mmCIF file of C-alpha atoms in Angstrom:
data_model
loop_
_atom_site.group_PDB
_atom_site.id
_atom_site.type_symbol
_atom_site.label_atom_id
_atom_site.label_comp_id
_atom_site.label_asym_id
_atom_site.label_seq_id
_atom_site.Cartn_x
_atom_site.Cartn_y
_atom_site.Cartn_z
ATOM 1 C CA UNK A 867 0.000 0.000 0.000
ATOM 2 C CA UNK A 868 1.487 3.299 -1.090
ATOM 3 C CA UNK A 869 1.870 6.119 1.374
ATOM 4 C CA UNK A 870 -0.071 9.344 0.901
ATOM 5 C CA UNK A 871 1.730 12.233 -0.817
ATOM 6 C CA UNK A 872 2.542 14.771 1.913
ATOM 7 C CA UNK A 873 3.365 17.590 -0.467
ATOM 8 C CA UNK A 874 1.169 20.718 -0.530
ATOM 9 C CA UNK A 875 -0.863 21.708 -3.593
ATOM 10 C CA UNK A 876 1.559 24.490 -4.636
ATOM 11 C CA UNK A 877 4.428 22.007 -4.353
ATOM 12 C CA UNK A 878 2.573 19.509 -6.529
ATOM 13 C CA UNK A 879 1.791 22.192 -9.111
ATOM 14 C CA UNK A 880 5.431 23.270 -9.135
ATOM 15 C CA UNK A 881 6.572 19.660 -9.556
ATOM 16 C CA UNK A 882 4.053 19.089 -12.368
ATOM 17 C CA UNK A 883 5.179 22.281 -14.078
ATOM 18 C CA UNK A 884 8.820 21.183 -13.817
ATOM 19 C CA UNK A 885 8.119 17.759 -15.297
ATOM 20 C CA UNK A 886 5.389 18.507 -17.851
ATOM 21 C CA UNK A 887 5.348 22.288 -18.272
ATOM 22 C CA UNK A 888 6.530 22.247 -21.870
ATOM 23 C CA UNK A 889 3.919 19.715 -23.029
ATOM 24 C CA UNK A 890 1.117 21.506 -21.144
ATOM 25 C CA UNK A 891 1.942 24.912 -22.593
ATOM 26 C CA UNK A 892 2.122 23.381 -26.072
ATOM 27 C CA UNK A 893 -1.329 21.797 -25.670
ATOM 28 C CA UNK A 894 -3.039 24.966 -24.457
ATOM 29 C CA UNK A 895 -1.270 26.988 -27.106
ATOM 30 C CA UNK A 896 -2.727 24.763 -29.838
ATOM 31 C CA UNK A 897 -6.228 25.082 -28.374
ATOM 32 C CA UNK A 898 -5.871 28.861 -28.098
ATOM 33 C CA UNK A 899 -4.857 29.141 -31.742
ATOM 34 C CA UNK A 900 -7.845 27.035 -32.816
ATOM 35 C CA UNK A 901 -10.275 29.122 -30.781
ATOM 36 C CA UNK A 902 -8.781 32.297 -32.182
ATOM 37 C CA UNK A 903 -9.678 31.011 -35.643
ATOM 38 C CA UNK A 904 -13.409 30.742 -34.857
ATOM 39 C CA UNK A 905 -13.829 33.944 -32.850
ATOM 40 C CA UNK A 906 -14.701 36.024 -35.947
ATOM 41 C CA UNK A 907 -17.729 33.797 -36.556
ATOM 42 C CA UNK A 908 -18.839 34.154 -32.942
ATOM 43 C CA UNK A 909 -18.403 37.897 -33.055
ATOM 44 C CA UNK A 910 -20.564 38.152 -36.227
ATOM 45 C CA UNK A 911 -23.650 37.104 -34.226
ATOM 46 C CA UNK A 912 -23.692 33.438 -34.979
ATOM 47 C CA UNK A 913 -22.941 32.552 -31.349
ATOM 48 C CA UNK A 914 -21.573 29.194 -30.349
ATOM 49 C CA UNK A 915 -24.552 27.222 -31.678
ATOM 50 C CA UNK A 916 -22.975 26.958 -35.127
ATOM 51 C CA UNK A 917 -20.435 24.509 -33.661
ATOM 52 C CA UNK A 918 -23.195 21.904 -33.474
ATOM 53 C CA UNK A 919 -25.269 22.957 -36.507
ATOM 54 C CA UNK A 920 -22.576 23.129 -39.147
ATOM 55 C CA UNK A 921 -20.183 20.565 -40.573
ATOM 56 C CA UNK A 922 -17.266 22.908 -39.991
ATOM 57 C CA UNK A 923 -18.238 23.337 -36.350
ATOM 58 C CA UNK A 924 -18.538 19.594 -35.788
ATOM 59 C CA UNK A 925 -15.156 18.983 -37.428
ATOM 60 C CA UNK A 926 -13.655 21.675 -35.216
ATOM 61 C CA UNK A 927 -15.100 20.123 -32.040
ATOM 62 C CA UNK A 928 -13.911 16.682 -33.086
ATOM 63 C CA UNK A 929 -10.431 18.049 -33.777
ATOM 64 C CA UNK A 930 -10.383 19.920 -30.474
ATOM 65 C CA UNK A 931 -11.497 16.769 -28.644
ATOM 66 C CA UNK A 932 -8.734 14.650 -30.157
ATOM 67 C CA UNK A 933 -6.220 17.419 -29.559
ATOM 68 C CA UNK A 934 -7.088 17.591 -25.858
ATOM 69 C CA UNK A 935 -7.115 13.813 -25.461
ATOM 70 C CA UNK A 936 -3.854 13.458 -27.404
ATOM 71 C CA UNK A 937 -2.192 16.208 -25.395
ATOM 72 C CA UNK A 938 -3.337 14.679 -22.126
ATOM 73 C CA UNK A 939 -2.065 11.245 -23.112
ATOM 74 C CA UNK A 940 1.212 12.820 -24.204
ATOM 75 C CA UNK A 941 1.596 14.543 -20.843
ATOM 76 C CA UNK A 942 0.807 11.358 -18.929
ATOM 77 C CA UNK A 943 3.010 9.026 -20.972
ATOM 78 C CA UNK A 944 5.954 11.329 -21.679
ATOM 79 C CA UNK A 945 8.823 11.174 -19.185
ATOM 80 C CA UNK A 946 9.152 14.318 -17.137
ATOM 81 C CA UNK A 947 12.170 16.594 -17.010
ATOM 82 C CA UNK A 948 13.203 15.263 -13.615
ATOM 83 C CA UNK A 949 12.968 11.634 -14.670
ATOM 84 C CA UNK A 950 14.965 12.440 -17.792
ATOM 85 C CA UNK A 951 17.645 14.094 -15.677
ATOM 86 C CA UNK A 952 17.744 11.047 -13.414
ATOM 87 C CA UNK A 953 18.075 8.815 -16.475
ATOM 88 C CA UNK A 954 20.929 10.955 -17.776
ATOM 89 C CA UNK A 955 22.713 10.779 -14.418
ATOM 90 C CA UNK A 956 22.261 7.018 -14.363
ATOM 91 C CA UNK A 957 23.698 6.648 -17.865
ATOM 92 C CA UNK A 958 26.596 8.954 -16.988
ATOM 93 C CA UNK A 959 27.333 6.797 -13.953
ATOM 94 C CA UNK A 960 27.236 3.654 -16.079
ATOM 95 C CA UNK A 961 29.557 5.262 -18.618
ATOM 96 C CA UNK A 962 32.006 6.375 -15.932
ATOM 97 C CA UNK A 963 32.006 2.896 -14.400
ATOM 98 C CA UNK A 964 32.640 1.183 -17.732
ATOM 99 C CA UNK A 965 35.302 3.748 -18.654
ATOM 100 C CA UNK A 966 37.111 3.098 -15.372
ATOM 101 C CA UNK A 967 36.941 -0.651 -15.928
ATOM 102 C CA UNK A 968 38.310 -0.213 -19.451
ATOM 103 C CA UNK A 969 41.138 2.004 -18.179
ATOM 104 C CA UNK A 970 42.064 -0.606 -15.577
ATOM 105 C CA UNK A 971 42.070 -3.300 -18.248
ATOM 106 C CA UNK A 972 44.306 -1.187 -20.476
ATOM 107 C CA UNK A 973 46.727 -0.611 -17.593
ATOM 108 C CA UNK A 974 46.919 -4.354 -16.980
ATOM 109 C CA UNK A 975 47.447 -5.113 -20.672
ATOM 110 C CA UNK A 976 50.127 -2.416 -20.909
ATOM 111 C CA UNK A 977 51.954 -3.896 -17.918
ATOM 112 C CA UNK A 978 51.834 -7.367 -19.459
ATOM 113 C CA UNK A 979 53.237 -6.082 -22.754
ATOM 114 C CA UNK A 980 55.943 -4.092 -20.961
ATOM 115 C CA UNK A 981 56.998 -7.184 -19.018
ATOM 116 C CA UNK A 982 57.132 -9.255 -22.206
ATOM 117 C CA UNK A 983 59.148 -6.585 -24.005
ATOM 118 C CA UNK A 984 61.517 -6.205 -21.061
ATOM 119 C CA UNK A 985 62.089 -9.956 -20.978
ATOM 120 C CA UNK A 986 62.853 -10.015 -24.705
ATOM 121 C CA UNK A 987 65.267 -7.106 -24.429
ATOM 122 C CA UNK A 988 67.040 -8.613 -21.455
ATOM 123 C CA UNK A 989 67.360 -11.778 -23.487
ATOM 124 C CA UNK A 990 68.933 -9.688 -26.240
ATOM 125 C CA UNK A 991 71.450 -8.238 -23.789
ATOM 126 C CA UNK A 992 72.307 -11.682 -22.401
ATOM 127 C CA UNK A 993 72.992 -13.044 -25.893
ATOM 128 C CA UNK A 994 75.497 -10.305 -26.681
ATOM 129 C CA UNK A 995 77.098 -10.354 -23.234
ATOM 130 C CA UNK A 996 77.575 -14.106 -23.510
ATOM 131 C CA UNK A 997 79.233 -13.619 -26.899
ATOM 132 C CA UNK A 998 81.641 -11.064 -25.402
ATOM 133 C CA UNK A 999 82.331 -13.451 -22.540
ATOM 134 C CA UNK A 1000 83.371 -16.155 -25.012
ATOM 135 C CA UNK A 1001 85.544 -13.672 -26.880
ATOM 136 C CA UNK A 1002 87.365 -12.596 -23.701
ATOM 137 C CA UNK A 1003 88.295 -16.233 -23.094
ATOM 138 C CA UNK A 1004 89.604 -16.583 -26.639
ATOM 139 C CA UNK A 1005 91.708 -13.441 -26.096
ATOM 140 C CA UNK A 1006 92.847 -14.626 -22.650
ATOM 141 C CA UNK A 1007 91.509 -11.407 -21.157
ATOM 142 C CA UNK A 1008 91.582 -11.328 -17.369
ATOM 143 C CA UNK A 1009 90.893 -9.053 -14.423
ATOM 144 C CA UNK A 1010 92.587 -6.042 -16.043
ATOM 145 C CA UNK A 1011 90.776 -6.261 -19.373
ATOM 146 C CA UNK A 1012 87.382 -5.440 -20.834
ATOM 147 C CA UNK A 1013 85.260 -5.695 -23.991
ATOM 148 C CA UNK A 1014 82.449 -3.232 -24.824
ATOM 149 C CA UNK A 1015 80.031 -3.218 -27.766
ATOM 150 C CA UNK A 1016 78.538 0.069 -28.977
ATOM 151 C CA UNK A 1017 75.605 0.309 -31.356
ATOM 152 C CA UNK A 1018 75.426 3.402 -33.563
ATOM 153 C CA UNK A 1019 72.235 5.457 -33.386
ATOM 154 C CA UNK A 1020 71.928 7.127 -36.791
ATOM 155 C CA UNK A 1021 69.014 9.302 -35.831
ATOM 156 C CA UNK A 1022 70.831 10.947 -32.911
ATOM 157 C CA UNK A 1023 74.314 10.427 -34.400
ATOM 158 C CA UNK A 1024 75.788 8.884 -31.259
ATOM 159 C CA UNK A 1025 76.734 5.525 -29.763
ATOM 160 C CA UNK A 1026 74.915 3.473 -27.137
ATOM 161 C CA UNK A 1027 76.640 0.718 -25.214
ATOM 162 C CA UNK A 1028 74.539 -2.434 -25.554
ATOM 163 C CA UNK A 1029 76.892 -5.076 -24.123
ATOM 164 C CA UNK A 1030 79.971 -5.240 -21.907
ATOM 165 C CA UNK A 1031 82.031 -7.940 -20.233
ATOM 166 C CA UNK A 1032 84.970 -8.023 -17.851
ATOM 167 C CA UNK A 1033 86.115 -10.390 -15.118
ATOM 168 C CA UNK A 1034 86.529 -7.306 -12.937
ATOM 169 C CA UNK A 1035 83.116 -6.289 -11.491
ATOM 170 C CA UNK A 1036 84.160 -2.625 -11.320
ATOM 171 C CA UNK A 1037 85.116 -2.522 -14.990
ATOM 172 C CA UNK A 1038 81.967 -4.401 -15.951
ATOM 173 C CA UNK A 1039 79.655 -1.645 -14.708
ATOM 174 C CA UNK A 1040 78.018 0.626 -17.313
ATOM 175 C CA UNK A 1041 79.497 4.087 -17.657
ATOM 176 C CA UNK A 1042 78.068 6.967 -19.636
ATOM 177 C CA UNK A 1043 74.703 6.570 -21.347
ATOM 178 C CA UNK A 1044 75.629 8.120 -24.684
ATOM 179 C CA UNK A 1045 78.892 8.586 -26.539
ATOM 180 C CA UNK A 1046 79.339 11.262 -29.259
ATOM 181 C CA UNK A 1047 80.185 9.884 -32.676
ATOM 182 C CA UNK A 1048 83.368 11.975 -32.914
ATOM 183 C CA UNK A 1049 84.759 11.408 -29.415
ATOM 184 C CA UNK A 1050 87.286 8.897 -28.111
ATOM 185 C CA UNK A 1051 88.569 5.671 -29.549
ATOM 186 C CA UNK A 1052 84.986 4.749 -30.457
ATOM 187 C CA UNK A 1053 84.690 7.695 -32.819
ATOM 188 C CA UNK A 1054 88.091 7.055 -34.413
ATOM 189 C CA UNK A 1055 87.336 3.371 -34.973
ATOM 190 C CA UNK A 1056 83.975 4.323 -36.487
ATOM 191 C CA UNK A 1057 85.547 6.884 -38.800
ATOM 192 C CA UNK A 1058 88.675 4.962 -39.804
ATOM 193 C CA UNK A 1059 87.488 1.368 -39.440
ATOM 194 C CA UNK A 1060 89.888 0.658 -36.576
ATOM 195 C CA UNK A 1061 91.923 2.445 -33.920
ATOM 196 C CA UNK A 1062 94.664 1.028 -31.644
ATOM 197 C CA UNK A 1063 96.743 3.076 -29.195
ATOM 198 C CA UNK A 1064 99.203 2.397 -26.355
ATOM 199 C CA UNK A 1065 98.622 5.081 -23.740
ATOM 200 C CA UNK A 1066 101.015 6.693 -21.219
ATOM 201 C CA UNK A 1067 100.812 6.175 -17.460
ATOM 202 C CA UNK A 1068 97.376 7.332 -16.196
ATOM 203 C CA UNK A 1069 97.338 10.570 -14.227
ATOM 204 C CA UNK A 1070 100.298 12.100 -16.014
ATOM 205 C CA UNK A 1071 100.133 15.229 -18.120
ATOM 206 C CA UNK A 1072 101.087 13.164 -21.142
ATOM 207 C CA UNK A 1073 98.094 10.879 -20.506
ATOM 208 C CA UNK A 1074 95.698 13.835 -20.564
ATOM 209 C CA UNK A 1075 97.425 15.378 -23.583
ATOM 210 C CA UNK A 1076 97.132 12.199 -25.660
ATOM 211 C CA UNK A 1077 93.412 11.951 -24.924
ATOM 212 C CA UNK A 1078 92.855 15.564 -25.921
ATOM 213 C CA UNK A 1079 94.999 15.466 -29.066
ATOM 214 C CA UNK A 1080 93.832 12.100 -30.375
ATOM 215 C CA UNK A 1081 90.232 11.982 -29.254
ATOM 216 C CA UNK A 1082 89.163 15.501 -28.310
ATOM 217 C CA UNK A 1083 88.576 14.501 -24.662
ATOM 218 C CA UNK A 1084 89.218 17.125 -21.982
ATOM 219 C CA UNK A 1085 90.696 16.490 -18.530
ATOM 220 C CA UNK A 1086 87.313 16.395 -16.800
ATOM 221 C CA UNK A 1087 86.032 13.717 -19.173
ATOM 222 C CA UNK A 1088 89.177 11.621 -18.731
ATOM 223 C CA UNK A 1089 88.914 11.824 -14.927
ATOM 224 C CA UNK A 1090 85.328 10.585 -15.140
ATOM 225 C CA UNK A 1091 86.405 7.346 -16.848
ATOM 226 C CA UNK A 1092 86.461 4.468 -14.342
ATOM 227 C CA UNK A 1093 88.886 2.274 -16.256
ATOM 228 C CA UNK A 1094 92.137 4.109 -16.946
ATOM 229 C CA UNK A 1095 93.351 2.035 -19.893
ATOM 230 C CA UNK A 1096 96.987 1.693 -20.996
ATOM 231 C CA UNK A 1097 96.087 -0.288 -24.111
ATOM 232 C CA UNK A 1098 92.930 0.401 -26.103
ATOM 233 C CA UNK A 1099 91.678 -0.590 -29.522
ATOM 234 C CA UNK A 1100 88.492 -0.510 -31.533
ATOM 235 C CA UNK A 1101 87.127 -2.188 -34.656
ATOM 236 C CA UNK A 1102 84.006 -1.152 -36.561
ATOM 237 C CA UNK A 1103 81.528 -3.892 -37.464
ATOM 238 C CA UNK A 1104 79.763 -3.987 -40.824
ATOM 239 C CA UNK A 1105 76.631 -5.786 -41.959
ATOM 240 C CA UNK A 1106 76.344 -7.819 -45.164
ATOM 241 C CA UNK A 1107 75.675 -4.625 -47.118
ATOM 242 C CA UNK A 1108 78.992 -3.170 -45.996
ATOM 243 C CA UNK A 1109 77.294 -0.629 -43.748
ATOM 244 C CA UNK A 1110 78.915 0.078 -40.388
ATOM 245 C CA UNK A 1111 76.520 -0.600 -37.546
ATOM 246 C CA UNK A 1112 78.616 -0.914 -34.372
ATOM 247 C CA UNK A 1113 82.050 -0.616 -32.767
ATOM 248 C CA UNK A 1114 83.754 -3.201 -30.550
ATOM 249 C CA UNK A 1115 86.245 -1.744 -28.042
ATOM 250 C CA UNK A 1116 89.129 -3.700 -26.442
ATOM 251 C CA UNK A 1117 90.683 -2.248 -23.261
ATOM 252 C CA UNK A 1118 93.322 -3.165 -20.708
ATOM 253 C CA UNK A 1119 95.021 -1.423 -17.805
ATOM 254 C CA UNK A 1120 98.164 -3.381 -18.723
ATOM 255 C CA UNK A 1121 100.777 -1.736 -20.900
ATOM 256 C CA UNK A 1122 100.937 -3.216 -24.418
ATOM 257 C CA UNK A 1123 98.396 -5.866 -23.420
ATOM 258 C CA UNK A 1124 97.538 -6.872 -26.996
ATOM 259 C CA UNK A 1125 98.665 -6.246 -30.558
ATOM 260 C CA UNK A 1126 96.623 -4.666 -33.306
ATOM 261 C CA UNK A 1127 97.492 -7.380 -35.846
ATOM 262 C CA UNK A 1128 96.476 -10.181 -33.481
ATOM 263 C CA UNK A 1129 93.100 -8.583 -32.753
ATOM 264 C CA UNK A 1130 92.369 -7.886 -36.419
ATOM 265 C CA UNK A 1131 93.353 -11.416 -37.425
ATOM 266 C CA UNK A 1132 91.032 -12.909 -34.812
ATOM 267 C CA UNK A 1133 88.125 -10.623 -35.698
ATOM 268 C CA UNK A 1134 88.400 -10.650 -39.496
ATOM 269 C CA UNK A 1135 90.128 -13.869 -40.505
ATOM 270 C CA UNK A 1136 88.780 -16.117 -37.759
ATOM 271 C CA UNK A 1137 85.208 -14.866 -38.180
ATOM 272 C CA UNK A 1138 84.579 -13.280 -34.762
ATOM 273 C CA UNK A 1139 83.481 -9.968 -36.293
ATOM 274 C CA UNK A 1140 81.109 -11.762 -38.654
ATOM 275 C CA UNK A 1141 79.618 -13.744 -35.780
ATOM 276 C CA UNK A 1142 78.928 -10.673 -33.650
ATOM 277 C CA UNK A 1143 77.493 -8.840 -36.657
ATOM 278 C CA UNK A 1144 75.269 -11.835 -37.390
ATOM 279 C CA UNK A 1145 73.940 -11.735 -33.827
ATOM 280 C CA UNK A 1146 73.290 -8.005 -34.091
ATOM 281 C CA UNK A 1147 71.332 -8.515 -37.299
ATOM 282 C CA UNK A 1148 69.411 -11.569 -36.100
ATOM 283 C CA UNK A 1149 68.243 -10.077 -32.829
ATOM 284 C CA UNK A 1150 67.845 -6.551 -34.183
ATOM 285 C CA UNK A 1151 64.044 -6.690 -33.869
ATOM 286 C CA UNK A 1152 64.280 -6.869 -30.090
ATOM 287 C CA UNK A 1153 67.210 -4.487 -29.761
ATOM 288 C CA UNK A 1154 66.885 -2.128 -26.771
ATOM 289 C CA UNK A 1155 65.806 1.381 -27.626
ATOM 290 C CA UNK A 1156 67.329 4.512 -26.096
ATOM 291 C CA UNK A 1157 64.887 4.607 -23.185
ATOM 292 C CA UNK A 1158 65.533 0.980 -22.275
ATOM 293 C CA UNK A 1159 69.297 1.456 -22.589
ATOM 294 C CA UNK A 1160 69.074 4.430 -20.248
ATOM 295 C CA UNK A 1161 66.998 2.486 -17.707
ATOM 296 C CA UNK A 1162 69.544 -0.323 -17.750
ATOM 297 C CA UNK A 1163 72.338 2.162 -17.120
ATOM 298 C CA UNK A 1164 73.829 1.995 -20.604
#
């Protein structure tokens, strides 16, 4: 059993006007226009009796009747302004809820894809690091030696270190993120195809002077380098099209630790350069981008 409406008559009228005011005004407006059309006949002395005695009058009354009934039905059946507003708020709430659920799903999917991509890129790094590890054994490199592989970024015209190996944990750590294409032994090896130098004792004026004259590296940059090499060499790596794509750097804190001819013979004649280049080409689709390299410390 429904409870009795406790609202006052003015409140009910106000509520009705809010919900159905537009339809009500439209109905009475139509009736007023129709009546205005017959007033000239009434004013000419015919009175209202002609409504029942003439065909035109009967048609008018029939039309007015259907207009009133139709308007009333329209008012009763049409949703009011308030109910429409409530419906809109409900739909907005549903939309917000579904949007939030979709956003959460997208976040989850993004995280899954990021994890998969990270795993693939770490696999890429492991492949190249393992290859450098094998090469250090072939070269009999020990605690004073290191190998580093730098990929050339043609868009930014700089190098990114993508793999490094050394038996010494301190030398194995990543250094700078980016390396200019015209700086250091990397730049010379890239430009000339190879670069091998025996360096003076670290910390001496001659050591700084050689770095500045040969590789355009100032004192501050040299001091920042963790591994103060006495012997350093680099070889550029080319793909099957003869295009240079990377530079492999050999370093040692030992004086005259290796010979240029021995390194070149191993890399070119024994196929080590071709093998590393093959790996770079084969796994190129999952190669770390600049952002990933930065996150990994390279």
